[in-house]
Short mmCIF file of C-alpha atoms in Angstrom, two decimals:
data_model
loop_
_atom_site.label_atom_id
_atom_site.label_comp_id
_atom_site.label_asym_id
_atom_site.label_seq_id
_atom_site.Cartn_x
_atom_site.Cartn_y
_atom_site.Cartn_z
CA MET H 1 -23.46 36.24 -39.23
CA THR H 2 -22.52 35.49 -35.65
CA GLN H 3 -19.45 37.73 -35.73
CA LEU H 4 -18.24 40.08 -38.43
CA ALA H 5 -14.66 40.34 -39.53
CA GLY H 6 -13.10 43.26 -37.69
CA HIS H 7 -15.02 42.40 -34.53
CA PRO H 8 -13.94 40.12 -31.68
CA GLY H 9 -14.29 36.44 -32.47
CA PRO H 10 -14.47 34.47 -35.72
CA VAL H 11 -17.16 34.43 -38.35
CA VAL H 12 -19.31 31.41 -37.59
CA CYS H 13 -22.37 31.59 -39.82
CA PHE H 14 -22.73 33.99 -42.74
CA ASP H 15 -26.21 35.54 -43.03
CA PRO H 16 -26.67 37.98 -45.94
CA SER H 17 -29.94 39.24 -44.43
CA ALA H 18 -28.20 40.61 -41.31
CA PRO H 19 -28.53 44.44 -41.25
CA GLU H 20 -24.80 44.99 -40.71
CA VAL H 21 -23.98 42.78 -43.70
CA GLN H 22 -26.47 44.54 -45.96
CA ARG H 23 -25.01 47.91 -45.02
CA ASP H 24 -21.42 46.77 -45.58
CA PRO H 25 -20.86 43.17 -46.71
CA TYR H 26 -17.16 43.58 -47.45
CA PRO H 27 -15.70 42.80 -43.98
CA SER H 28 -17.64 39.54 -44.06
CA TYR H 29 -16.51 38.81 -47.62
CA HIS H 30 -12.93 39.51 -46.55
CA TRP H 31 -13.17 36.81 -43.87
CA LEU H 32 -14.88 34.29 -46.13
CA LEU H 33 -12.34 34.73 -48.92
CA ARG H 34 -9.41 34.16 -46.61
CA HIS H 35 -10.76 31.57 -44.20
CA ASP H 36 -13.76 29.70 -45.63
CA PRO H 37 -14.31 30.33 -49.37
CA VAL H 38 -16.94 27.57 -49.57
CA HIS H 39 -18.92 28.31 -46.44
CA ARG H 40 -22.00 26.63 -45.01
CA GLY H 41 -24.00 29.55 -43.68
CA VAL H 42 -27.50 30.40 -42.55
CA ASN H 43 -30.16 27.73 -43.15
CA GLY H 44 -27.50 25.31 -44.38
CA ILE H 45 -26.98 27.30 -47.59
CA TRP H 46 -23.55 27.12 -49.24
CA PHE H 47 -21.91 30.49 -49.96
CA VAL H 48 -19.13 30.52 -52.55
CA SER H 49 -16.86 33.57 -52.61
CA ARG H 50 -13.68 33.10 -54.68
CA TYR H 51 -13.63 34.43 -58.24
CA ASP H 52 -12.83 31.19 -60.04
CA ASP H 53 -15.31 29.21 -57.94
CA VAL H 54 -18.10 31.75 -58.46
CA ARG H 55 -17.51 31.74 -62.19
CA ALA H 56 -17.60 27.93 -62.16
CA VAL H 57 -20.84 27.88 -60.16
CA LEU H 58 -22.50 30.33 -62.54
CA GLY H 59 -21.62 28.09 -65.49
CA GLU H 60 -22.21 24.72 -63.85
CA ASP H 61 -24.87 22.52 -65.49
CA ARG H 62 -25.36 20.60 -62.24
CA LEU H 63 -26.61 23.78 -60.56
CA VAL H 64 -30.12 24.78 -61.62
CA ARG H 65 -32.73 27.44 -60.86
CA GLN H 66 -35.80 25.23 -60.37
CA GLY H 67 -35.16 24.69 -56.67
CA ILE H 68 -34.69 28.43 -56.11
CA ARG H 69 -37.95 29.09 -57.95
CA ASP H 70 -39.79 26.54 -55.81
CA PHE H 71 -38.21 27.85 -52.60
CA TRP H 72 -39.18 31.42 -53.44
CA SER H 73 -42.71 30.42 -54.55
CA GLN H 74 -43.27 28.79 -51.16
CA LEU H 75 -42.00 31.93 -49.45
CA VAL H 76 -44.42 34.31 -51.19
CA GLY H 77 -47.29 31.82 -51.42
CA PRO H 78 -49.89 31.47 -54.17
CA GLY H 79 -50.84 34.57 -56.12
CA PRO H 80 -49.69 36.80 -58.96
CA LEU H 81 -46.10 37.07 -57.70
CA SER H 82 -45.34 33.38 -58.05
CA GLY H 83 -47.69 33.05 -61.01
CA ILE H 84 -45.79 35.63 -63.06
CA LEU H 85 -42.25 35.73 -61.72
CA SER H 86 -41.86 31.94 -61.70
CA ARG H 87 -42.22 32.19 -65.50
CA THR H 88 -39.43 34.73 -65.92
CA VAL H 89 -36.20 33.84 -67.67
CA LEU H 90 -34.39 34.43 -64.37
CA PHE H 91 -35.96 31.30 -62.89
CA GLN H 92 -35.75 29.03 -65.94
CA ASP H 93 -33.44 26.14 -66.75
CA GLU H 94 -32.80 24.62 -70.17
CA PRO H 95 -34.36 24.48 -72.68
CA ASP H 96 -36.78 27.25 -71.63
CA HIS H 97 -33.99 29.59 -70.56
CA THR H 98 -32.41 29.66 -74.01
CA ARG H 99 -35.81 29.84 -75.74
CA LEU H 100 -36.91 32.88 -73.72
CA ARG H 101 -33.53 34.58 -73.83
CA SER H 102 -33.40 34.25 -77.62
CA LEU H 103 -36.65 36.21 -77.87
CA VAL H 104 -35.16 39.35 -76.37
CA ALA H 105 -31.46 39.04 -77.27
CA PRO H 106 -31.81 40.74 -80.70
CA ALA H 107 -33.09 43.91 -79.03
CA PHE H 108 -29.82 44.10 -77.06
CA SER H 109 -27.43 43.34 -79.92
CA PRO H 110 -24.48 45.73 -80.37
CA ARG H 111 -26.18 47.27 -83.41
CA GLU H 112 -29.46 47.95 -81.60
CA VAL H 113 -27.68 49.25 -78.52
CA ARG H 114 -25.54 51.65 -80.58
CA ALA H 115 -28.73 53.09 -82.03
CA LEU H 116 -29.79 54.05 -78.49
CA VAL H 117 -26.70 56.16 -77.78
CA PRO H 118 -28.23 59.49 -78.96
CA LYS H 119 -31.29 58.88 -76.78
CA ILE H 120 -29.13 58.01 -73.78
CA ASP H 121 -27.01 61.13 -74.24
CA ARG H 122 -30.11 63.29 -74.66
CA LEU H 123 -31.69 61.91 -71.48
CA VAL H 124 -28.49 62.45 -69.51
CA ASP H 125 -28.25 66.06 -70.73
CA GLU H 126 -31.84 66.66 -69.62
CA LEU H 127 -31.36 65.07 -66.20
CA VAL H 128 -27.94 66.44 -65.21
CA ASP H 129 -28.65 70.17 -64.96
CA PRO H 130 -25.43 72.17 -64.40
CA SER H 131 -27.45 75.12 -63.06
CA ALA H 132 -29.22 73.14 -60.34
CA GLU H 133 -26.48 73.36 -57.64
CA ARG H 134 -27.85 70.19 -56.05
CA LEU H 135 -29.38 66.91 -57.19
CA ASP H 136 -30.16 63.45 -55.93
CA VAL H 137 -28.11 61.11 -58.11
CA VAL H 138 -30.41 58.15 -57.47
CA ASN H 139 -33.82 59.75 -57.77
CA ASP H 140 -33.16 62.70 -60.09
CA VAL H 141 -30.78 61.02 -62.54
CA ALA H 142 -30.36 57.26 -62.24
CA TYR H 143 -33.99 56.16 -61.97
CA PRO H 144 -35.34 58.40 -64.76
CA LEU H 145 -32.48 57.48 -67.08
CA ALA H 146 -32.67 53.73 -66.58
CA LEU H 147 -36.47 53.66 -66.78
CA GLY H 148 -36.47 55.92 -69.81
CA VAL H 149 -34.05 53.70 -71.70
CA ILE H 150 -35.69 50.35 -70.93
CA SER H 151 -39.12 51.85 -71.64
CA ALA H 152 -37.88 52.94 -75.06
CA VAL H 153 -36.54 49.45 -75.78
CA LEU H 154 -39.83 47.85 -74.78
CA GLY H 155 -42.06 50.51 -76.32
CA LEU H 156 -43.83 51.39 -73.07
CA PRO H 157 -45.67 54.73 -72.82
CA ALA H 158 -43.37 57.43 -71.47
CA LYS H 159 -46.22 58.94 -69.46
CA ASP H 160 -46.45 55.80 -67.31
CA ARG H 161 -42.82 55.56 -66.21
CA ASP H 162 -43.60 56.71 -62.68
CA LEU H 163 -46.07 53.84 -62.42
CA PHE H 164 -43.39 51.35 -63.48
CA ARG H 165 -41.02 52.70 -60.87
CA ALA H 166 -43.63 52.51 -58.12
CA TRP H 167 -44.54 48.93 -59.04
CA SER H 168 -40.89 47.93 -59.20
CA LEU H 169 -40.17 49.39 -55.76
CA ARG H 170 -43.04 47.36 -54.31
CA ILE H 171 -42.30 44.11 -56.15
CA GLY H 172 -38.51 44.17 -55.78
CA PRO H 173 -38.38 43.47 -52.02
CA THR H 174 -40.36 40.25 -52.50
CA LEU H 175 -37.43 38.76 -54.44
CA ASP H 176 -35.43 38.83 -51.22
CA LEU H 177 -35.48 35.64 -49.18
CA ALA H 178 -35.83 37.81 -46.06
CA ALA H 179 -39.10 39.41 -47.26
CA GLY H 180 -41.74 39.74 -44.55
CA PRO H 181 -45.53 39.25 -44.72
CA ALA H 182 -46.28 42.96 -45.20
CA GLU H 183 -43.80 43.27 -48.08
CA ILE H 184 -45.16 40.14 -49.72
CA ALA H 185 -48.77 41.33 -49.43
CA ASP H 186 -47.87 44.72 -50.93
CA GLY H 187 -45.89 43.01 -53.68
CA GLN H 188 -48.84 40.75 -54.54
CA GLU H 189 -51.07 43.81 -54.89
CA ALA H 190 -48.50 45.63 -57.02
CA MET H 191 -48.07 42.62 -59.29
CA THR H 192 -51.84 42.43 -59.78
CA GLU H 193 -51.90 46.10 -60.80
CA LEU H 194 -48.92 45.70 -63.15
CA THR H 195 -50.33 42.53 -64.71
CA ASP H 196 -53.69 44.21 -65.33
CA TYR H 197 -51.91 47.18 -66.91
CA LEU H 198 -49.79 44.98 -69.20
CA THR H 199 -52.76 42.79 -70.15
CA ASP H 200 -54.64 45.87 -71.37
CA LEU H 201 -51.56 47.13 -73.21
CA ILE H 202 -50.91 43.79 -74.90
CA ARG H 203 -54.47 43.68 -76.26
CA THR H 204 -53.64 46.69 -78.42
CA ARG H 205 -50.16 45.57 -79.51
CA ARG H 206 -49.80 43.05 -82.31
CA GLY H 207 -46.70 44.26 -84.04
CA GLY H 208 -44.22 47.10 -84.19
CA ASP H 209 -40.48 47.61 -84.11
CA ASP H 210 -40.18 47.79 -80.33
CA LEU H 211 -39.60 44.70 -78.21
CA LEU H 212 -43.12 44.51 -76.82
CA GLY H 213 -44.55 44.56 -80.33
CA VAL H 214 -42.17 41.80 -81.43
CA LEU H 215 -43.10 39.62 -78.45
CA CYS H 216 -46.83 40.17 -78.95
CA ALA H 217 -46.56 39.21 -82.61
CA ASP H 218 -44.86 35.88 -81.84
CA SER H 219 -47.55 33.19 -81.72
CA ALA H 220 -45.14 30.82 -79.94
CA VAL H 221 -45.01 33.10 -76.89
CA SER H 222 -47.92 32.98 -74.45
CA ARG H 223 -49.45 36.11 -72.97
CA GLU H 224 -48.17 35.04 -69.54
CA GLU H 225 -44.64 34.71 -70.91
CA VAL H 226 -44.85 38.15 -72.52
CA ILE H 227 -45.95 39.67 -69.21
CA ALA H 228 -43.23 37.81 -67.31
CA MET H 229 -40.57 38.98 -69.77
CA VAL H 230 -41.70 42.60 -69.62
CA VAL H 231 -41.77 42.52 -65.81
CA THR H 232 -38.25 41.05 -65.78
CA LEU H 233 -36.88 43.69 -68.14
CA ILE H 234 -38.57 46.58 -66.33
CA PHE H 235 -37.09 45.44 -63.04
CA ALA H 236 -33.68 44.16 -64.17
CA GLY H 237 -33.36 46.88 -66.80
CA HIS H 238 -33.55 49.76 -64.39
CA GLU H 239 -32.97 48.54 -60.83
CA THR H 240 -29.43 47.27 -61.39
CA VAL H 241 -28.39 50.31 -63.44
CA THR H 242 -29.89 52.71 -60.92
CA ASN H 243 -28.10 51.07 -58.02
CA GLN H 244 -24.81 50.88 -59.91
CA ILE H 245 -24.89 54.58 -60.72
CA GLY H 246 -25.37 55.36 -57.04
CA ASN H 247 -22.64 52.94 -55.96
CA GLY H 248 -20.24 54.36 -58.54
CA VAL H 249 -20.82 57.98 -57.55
CA LEU H 250 -20.35 57.06 -53.90
CA ALA H 251 -17.06 55.32 -54.71
CA LEU H 252 -15.81 58.41 -56.56
CA ALA H 253 -16.92 60.71 -53.73
CA ARG H 254 -15.06 58.59 -51.18
CA HIS H 255 -11.91 58.55 -53.33
CA PRO H 256 -11.35 62.18 -54.39
CA ALA H 257 -7.99 61.46 -56.02
CA GLN H 258 -9.69 58.98 -58.36
CA LEU H 259 -12.45 61.50 -59.10
CA SER H 260 -9.83 64.12 -59.97
CA LEU H 261 -8.12 61.64 -62.26
CA VAL H 262 -11.31 60.90 -64.20
CA ARG H 263 -12.07 64.62 -64.44
CA ALA H 264 -8.63 65.27 -65.90
CA LEU H 265 -8.74 62.26 -68.22
CA PRO H 266 -12.32 61.60 -69.41
CA ASP H 267 -11.07 58.75 -71.61
CA LEU H 268 -10.70 56.78 -68.37
CA VAL H 269 -14.49 56.59 -67.96
CA PRO H 270 -15.05 53.17 -69.63
CA GLY H 271 -12.35 51.58 -67.48
CA ALA H 272 -13.65 53.42 -64.43
CA VAL H 273 -17.07 51.88 -65.04
CA GLU H 274 -15.50 48.40 -64.95
CA GLU H 275 -13.77 49.26 -61.68
CA MET H 276 -17.04 50.58 -60.21
CA LEU H 277 -18.75 47.33 -61.18
CA ARG H 278 -15.97 45.39 -59.48
CA PHE H 279 -15.57 47.54 -56.39
CA ASP H 280 -19.21 47.79 -55.34
CA SER H 281 -21.56 45.80 -57.56
CA SER H 282 -25.29 46.47 -57.60
CA VAL H 283 -25.82 42.71 -57.95
CA GLN H 284 -24.19 40.90 -55.06
CA SER H 285 -25.26 37.29 -55.50
CA ASN H 286 -27.01 34.64 -57.56
CA SER H 287 -28.52 31.39 -56.30
CA ARG H 288 -28.70 27.84 -57.63
CA GLN H 289 -29.71 24.34 -56.49
CA LEU H 290 -27.57 21.26 -56.97
CA VAL H 291 -28.95 18.31 -58.92
CA GLU H 292 -25.81 16.23 -58.36
CA ASP H 293 -23.10 16.08 -55.70
CA ILE H 294 -20.04 18.20 -56.48
CA GLU H 295 -16.66 18.76 -54.84
CA LEU H 296 -15.51 22.34 -54.28
CA GLN H 297 -12.47 23.45 -52.29
CA GLY H 298 -12.30 20.05 -50.60
CA LYS H 299 -15.94 20.05 -49.52
CA THR H 300 -18.80 17.91 -50.76
CA LEU H 301 -21.93 19.81 -51.74
CA ARG H 302 -24.89 17.46 -51.96
CA SER H 303 -27.66 17.18 -54.52
CA GLY H 304 -30.66 19.26 -53.46
CA GLU H 305 -28.63 21.80 -51.47
CA LEU H 306 -28.77 25.52 -52.24
CA VAL H 307 -25.64 27.35 -53.40
CA VAL H 308 -25.22 31.13 -53.48
CA ALA H 309 -22.52 32.59 -55.72
CA LEU H 310 -21.27 35.78 -54.06
CA MET H 311 -20.29 37.94 -57.03
CA GLY H 312 -19.68 40.89 -54.72
CA ALA H 313 -17.08 38.84 -52.85
CA ALA H 314 -15.55 37.37 -56.02
CA ASN H 315 -14.93 40.90 -57.29
CA ARG H 316 -12.74 41.48 -54.19
CA ASP H 317 -10.84 38.18 -54.39
CA PRO H 318 -7.11 38.79 -53.68
CA LEU H 319 -6.26 35.70 -55.74
CA ARG H 320 -7.73 37.47 -58.78
CA PHE H 321 -7.15 41.17 -58.10
CA THR H 322 -4.09 42.95 -56.73
CA ASP H 323 -4.98 45.01 -53.66
CA PRO H 324 -8.70 44.27 -54.22
CA ASP H 325 -10.03 46.68 -51.59
CA ARG H 326 -8.40 49.64 -53.35
CA PHE H 327 -10.58 51.63 -55.77
CA ASP H 328 -8.42 52.30 -58.84
CA VAL H 329 -9.95 53.70 -62.03
CA THR H 330 -6.76 52.86 -63.95
CA ARG H 331 -6.92 49.15 -63.08
CA SER H 332 -6.67 47.00 -66.22
CA GLY H 333 -8.04 43.57 -67.05
CA VAL H 334 -10.84 43.86 -64.50
CA HIS H 335 -13.55 41.54 -65.89
CA PRO H 336 -15.97 41.78 -62.94
CA LEU H 337 -18.62 39.10 -62.43
CA SER H 338 -21.31 41.71 -61.73
CA PHE H 339 -23.30 40.78 -64.85
CA GLY H 340 -22.91 37.04 -64.30
CA SER H 341 -21.02 34.57 -66.44
CA GLY H 342 -21.55 31.95 -69.10
CA MET H 343 -24.94 31.41 -70.70
CA ARG H 344 -26.60 33.48 -67.97
CA HIS H 345 -24.47 36.56 -68.57
CA CYS H 346 -26.84 39.54 -68.45
CA VAL H 347 -28.34 40.13 -71.89
CA GLY H 348 -28.42 43.89 -71.24
CA ALA H 349 -24.83 44.25 -70.04
CA VAL H 350 -23.65 46.27 -73.07
CA LEU H 351 -26.57 48.68 -72.74
CA ALA H 352 -26.01 49.06 -69.00
CA ARG H 353 -22.34 49.92 -69.51
CA LEU H 354 -23.27 52.61 -72.06
CA GLU H 355 -25.76 54.15 -69.62
CA LEU H 356 -23.22 54.12 -66.80
CA ALA H 357 -20.51 55.70 -68.96
CA ALA H 358 -22.86 58.44 -70.20
CA VAL H 359 -23.88 59.38 -66.66
CA PHE H 360 -20.35 59.47 -65.28
CA ARG H 361 -19.07 61.57 -68.18
CA ALA H 362 -21.76 64.13 -67.37
CA LEU H 363 -21.32 64.02 -63.60
CA VAL H 364 -17.55 64.46 -63.57
CA ARG H 365 -18.00 67.67 -65.58
CA LEU H 366 -20.00 69.25 -62.76
CA PRO H 367 -17.65 71.70 -61.00
CA GLY H 368 -16.63 70.85 -57.46
CA TRP H 369 -19.35 68.32 -56.76
CA ARG H 370 -19.37 66.65 -53.38
CA LEU H 371 -21.67 64.54 -51.28
CA ALA H 372 -24.40 66.59 -49.61
CA ALA H 373 -24.96 63.98 -46.89
CA ASP H 374 -22.91 62.16 -44.30
CA PRO H 375 -21.97 58.77 -45.83
CA ASP H 376 -22.79 57.11 -42.51
CA ASP H 377 -26.38 58.39 -42.79
CA LEU H 378 -27.05 56.92 -46.23
CA GLN H 379 -29.79 54.30 -46.28
CA TYR H 380 -29.24 51.10 -48.25
CA GLN H 381 -32.06 49.06 -49.70
CA ARG H 382 -32.91 45.91 -47.80
CA SER H 383 -31.83 43.04 -50.02
CA THR H 384 -29.64 39.95 -49.98
CA MET H 385 -29.20 40.10 -53.77
CA PHE H 386 -28.99 43.77 -54.69
CA ARG H 387 -26.98 46.63 -53.24
CA GLY H 388 -27.69 50.33 -53.57
CA VAL H 389 -28.49 53.49 -51.65
CA LEU H 390 -32.05 54.81 -51.64
CA SER H 391 -30.93 58.42 -52.04
CA LEU H 392 -27.60 60.10 -52.83
CA PRO H 393 -27.63 63.92 -52.76
CA ILE H 394 -24.70 65.83 -54.20
CA ALA H 395 -24.01 69.57 -54.32
CA PHE H 396 -21.92 71.50 -56.84
CA SER H 397 -21.20 74.99 -58.12
CA ALA H 398 -23.93 76.10 -60.49
CA GLN H 399 -23.03 76.92 -64.08
CA THR H 400 -25.00 79.59 -65.91
#
């Protein structure tokens, strides 16, 4: 971005990889929403920011993922990253998208998710220790919870969860279009290690009630597709939840009146989760490629061009939300686009919401908790798609 909103001069070219945008994208979103909601930004990419337009883009048949897959594969080059991740459901169009999604959807049905509630509550009780006086919300609570839950769904060995986290942290940065050579090389190595691990695990799994067993028993699913699906669920199943927990805690810490309200009225937690998803989403954008020309807000977007739907901006659209930059846990009818829309709505959204609610119920019970770091010193992950702090220490009065 040549100039950020709030600084002298107009916004000329939006660039989501700019450090100042990744630290705080909302001034830029504010400008885009009001002045150029269908904006041609860096590298000629179209950035769409208004709620209704983003929802339309996410559900538009003339916008596909193949071009994004090809673009990303060229970025990372040949190797295990493109060989595995290009097969994931995230990069597929029809009919493969529906075929692959249908394989995992039963594991995330309301009935199956409800069965996980005792495990989620037990994990939260173990991780949120009232006698600790201090904890890192991201690393002590969010990561172990999210990894523990998705590992249980998949049937992955609990003893190896630290390995999954390490691999995810190395592979995740390669999904960013701003990834550098060193990150790509490290990601290639991590994907090789993870693929070797899963190949060995799959050899011993030909059935079972967990999702990995079900996938391995399906003769219509190739080994490569099983690996790609597991990689997708490990990453998507814990990275987005982890980041959203951190973003939500930070929002509460920065708005003490809202924190006090949730403490006094715990029944507000489910609605507060929706507001956290809206106010500072862990997933900021989703990309597509046009296969036909379309008209949007009076502009012609041509076949072959890349379009980025800015869900983080859409969730702050003043045409959709009253006073959108205000964090309000009592806000009704939120319906954030953080989990996508249409046929690509996140299959694990119900499970993610349950995890978020369980964590926030536990955290608001901690007496007098507060940030144990200067908010200006918090480090955000480097990503054009995802948003979250790397560490979030809080302190509180110990309970014996």
